[in-house]
Amino acid sequence: DSGVTQTPKHLITATGQRVTLRCSPRSGDLSVYWYQQSLDQGLQFLIQYYNGEERAKGNILERFSAQQFPDLHSELNLSSLELGDSALYFCASSVAAGGPYNEQFFGPGTRLTVL
Amino acid sequence: LAKTTQPISMDSYEGQEVNITCSHNNIATNDYITWYQQFPSQGPRFIIQGYKTKVTNEVASLFIPADRKSSTLSLPRVSLSDTAVYYCLVGDLFHNNDMRFGAGTRLTVKP
């Protein structure tokens, strides 16, 4: 158990819908990262927040957005869902904003299925 | 970000030492090398990280030659539970947290 929690574990929805994925980082961690893992694209970095502020942006679509709240939990919002958005979405957390030896701890993931 | 190349898959037997080599010819001065392990339907787990020479922790060793154009993850005496995908990542962790996971190496440990 990494200490990172994600809800829900599974989510099934239809195309065009909007969903929200939630992540609670490990106690004491200020950074939260979101990743998408699909069969054809592998594990892709989406976005990072550090202490409430966006820190780094990866291959995140405009239909997707995220935020980190004052209690440091984070939410990833996915809208206008398409079949290709079906994937495992992982959240990770770390103590610092960056630098070496800033180990990222991954949560168990949310499996999103878009029908 | 430096491009990495790893073998797609490897097989081993319980009790053997496994060495997985990652090639990163265009590694930059500020880049660090990090290895992660991932089991099916679970998030990746940090294994080891290094900059140069040799790093060892309780689960693995990382060997980095002087030119840093490759690195080798060494898993001593593997067990069936080490069957997983292993990812090599190279990046400037001070300035860029965009971790690029490639296809990884699928290690299968047989009894």
XYZ file of C-alpha atoms in Angstrom:
226
model
C 0.000 0.000 0.000
C 1.582 3.238 -1.219
C -0.555 5.500 0.956
C -2.102 7.169 -2.094
C -5.831 6.601 -2.441
C -7.942 6.933 -5.552
C -11.690 6.812 -6.012
C -13.602 5.326 -7.611
C -11.835 2.093 -8.432
C -13.957 1.500 -11.516
C -16.088 3.857 -13.569
C -18.293 3.024 -16.521
C -19.885 5.814 -18.486
C -21.061 6.762 -21.943
C -19.532 8.880 -24.678
C -20.096 12.587 -24.254
C -20.349 12.372 -20.482
C -18.200 14.008 -17.815
C -16.535 12.271 -14.870
C -14.384 13.274 -11.925
C -11.592 11.150 -10.535
C -10.334 11.799 -7.043
C -6.918 11.348 -5.483
C -5.676 11.750 -1.920
C -1.879 11.951 -1.649
C 0.268 10.391 1.047
C 0.340 12.326 4.269
C 2.958 15.053 3.969
C 3.256 14.942 0.188
C 2.703 18.263 -1.554
C 2.913 17.127 -5.185
C 0.232 15.232 -7.046
C 0.673 13.796 -10.525
C -1.857 12.307 -12.932
C -1.074 9.620 -15.507
C -3.098 7.811 -18.141
C -2.316 4.240 -19.123
C -3.966 2.752 -22.159
C -3.066 -0.356 -24.115
C -1.927 1.492 -27.208
C -0.277 4.545 -25.622
C 1.391 3.107 -22.553
C 1.777 5.180 -19.412
C 1.561 8.907 -20.148
C 2.122 11.835 -17.814
C -0.787 14.262 -17.830
C -0.203 16.979 -15.242
C 1.419 17.807 -11.906
C 0.298 20.057 -9.082
C 2.459 21.241 -6.233
C 0.870 22.765 -3.136
C -2.183 23.839 -5.082
C -0.429 25.257 -8.126
C 0.066 23.671 -11.544
C 3.715 22.683 -11.812
C 4.122 20.712 -15.034
C 1.933 19.788 -17.942
C 2.244 16.750 -20.163
C 0.002 15.251 -22.804
C -3.243 16.414 -21.267
C -6.129 17.039 -23.632
C -8.084 20.283 -23.493
C -11.159 18.238 -22.539
C -9.352 17.240 -19.372
C -8.640 19.477 -16.402
C -7.351 19.032 -12.895
C -6.988 20.917 -9.670
C -5.465 20.493 -6.259
C -7.414 21.688 -3.258
C -6.164 23.320 -0.026
C -6.277 19.953 1.732
C -3.980 18.712 -1.077
C -6.345 16.202 -2.559
C -6.701 16.437 -6.317
C -9.399 15.864 -8.859
C -9.084 15.061 -12.545
C -12.083 16.095 -14.614
C -12.663 14.397 -17.946
C -15.376 15.815 -20.188
C -16.924 15.070 -23.582
C -15.662 11.548 -23.131
C -14.699 9.483 -26.140
C -14.181 5.757 -26.523
C -10.439 6.350 -26.674
C -10.447 7.817 -23.184
C -10.998 4.350 -21.757
C -7.885 3.679 -19.710
C -6.384 3.294 -16.278
C -5.820 6.651 -14.624
C -3.139 6.758 -11.969
C -2.435 9.401 -9.410
C 0.968 9.676 -7.772
C 2.315 11.885 -5.012
C 5.709 13.028 -3.803
C 7.111 15.231 -1.107
C 8.775 17.863 -3.248
C 8.069 19.663 -6.492
C 10.929 18.037 -8.313
C 14.541 17.066 -8.176
C 16.269 13.709 -7.875
C 15.307 11.222 -5.212
C 11.841 12.783 -5.127
C 10.182 9.393 -5.328
C 6.683 9.271 -6.746
C 4.253 6.940 -4.986
C 1.457 5.675 -7.193
C -2.105 4.946 -6.216
C -4.073 1.839 -7.262
C -5.649 3.615 -10.201
C -9.161 4.229 -11.527
C -10.260 2.114 -14.447
C -12.450 4.184 -16.751
C -14.560 2.485 -19.370
C -16.349 4.642 -21.918
C -19.117 2.849 -23.813
C 14.018 14.218 -22.956
C 16.451 11.417 -23.647
C 15.043 8.523 -25.614
C 15.448 5.137 -23.964
C 15.639 1.681 -25.487
C 15.034 -1.507 -23.507
C 14.429 -5.125 -24.490
C 10.732 -5.809 -24.930
C 10.820 -8.971 -22.838
C 13.118 -11.233 -20.846
C 12.727 -14.642 -19.255
C 14.535 -15.907 -16.198
C 14.313 -18.623 -13.558
C 13.873 -18.364 -9.836
C 17.102 -17.754 -7.976
C 18.934 -16.278 -10.931
C 20.348 -12.762 -11.203
C 18.617 -10.690 -13.867
C 20.240 -7.757 -15.641
C 18.095 -5.415 -17.712
C 19.993 -2.889 -19.802
C 18.603 0.428 -20.937
C 20.221 2.432 -23.700
C 20.057 6.242 -23.568
C 22.620 7.578 -26.011
C 21.513 11.226 -25.864
C 21.443 11.546 -22.084
C 22.071 15.109 -20.932
C 24.349 16.354 -18.184
C 21.516 17.040 -15.747
C 19.620 13.819 -16.421
C 19.072 11.170 -13.780
C 18.209 7.536 -14.448
C 15.238 6.036 -12.655
C 13.757 2.540 -12.757
C 10.173 1.614 -11.927
C 8.412 -1.739 -11.591
C 4.778 -2.308 -12.519
C 2.546 -5.300 -11.839
C -0.643 -5.775 -13.898
C -3.416 -3.313 -13.006
C -1.252 -1.623 -10.359
C 0.580 1.666 -10.344
C 4.336 1.708 -10.970
C 6.626 1.369 -7.992
C 9.990 3.124 -7.665
C 12.931 0.733 -7.597
C 16.129 2.728 -7.814
C 17.638 5.946 -9.118
C 21.158 7.052 -9.957
C 23.342 9.557 -11.743
C 26.639 7.741 -12.243
C 28.664 4.702 -11.161
C 26.805 2.220 -8.972
C 23.834 2.540 -6.688
C 22.546 -0.267 -4.501
C 19.517 -0.552 -2.276
C 17.715 -3.402 -0.591
C 16.032 -4.635 -3.782
C 18.338 -3.844 -6.709
C 21.567 -2.405 -8.032
C 21.989 0.132 -10.790
C 25.172 0.191 -12.811
C 25.960 3.283 -14.871
C 29.164 3.402 -16.952
C 31.295 6.508 -17.149
C 29.774 7.707 -20.446
C 26.250 7.269 -18.985
C 24.895 6.205 -22.372
C 23.392 3.088 -20.853
C 22.435 1.696 -17.489
C 21.813 -1.781 -16.137
C 19.278 -2.716 -13.513
C 20.397 -5.812 -11.623
C 17.904 -7.887 -9.649
C 19.653 -10.467 -7.462
C 18.102 -13.897 -7.028
C 14.714 -13.219 -8.596
C 11.536 -14.936 -7.465
C 8.212 -15.538 -9.186
C 6.895 -12.334 -7.616
C 9.436 -10.299 -9.584
C 7.468 -11.011 -12.757
C 6.492 -7.515 -13.879
C 7.209 -4.752 -16.366
C 10.325 -2.706 -15.653
C 10.636 0.849 -16.954
C 13.782 2.885 -17.433
C 13.300 6.655 -17.332
C 15.849 9.357 -18.039
C 15.242 13.006 -17.339
C 16.290 16.295 -15.787
C 14.378 15.986 -12.574
C 15.284 19.495 -11.480
C 13.518 21.154 -14.379
C 11.131 18.632 -15.826
C 8.781 16.241 -14.073
C 7.393 14.949 -17.347
C 8.236 11.308 -16.770
C 8.214 9.454 -20.071
C 7.489 5.782 -19.566
C 8.421 3.787 -22.640
C 7.198 0.290 -23.417
C 9.315 -1.170 -20.642
C 10.743 -4.677 -20.319
C 8.357 -7.472 -19.471
C 10.269 -9.844 -17.169
C 8.864 -13.325 -16.695
C 10.360 -15.425 -13.908
C 9.763 -19.131 -14.266
C 9.929 -21.789 -11.546
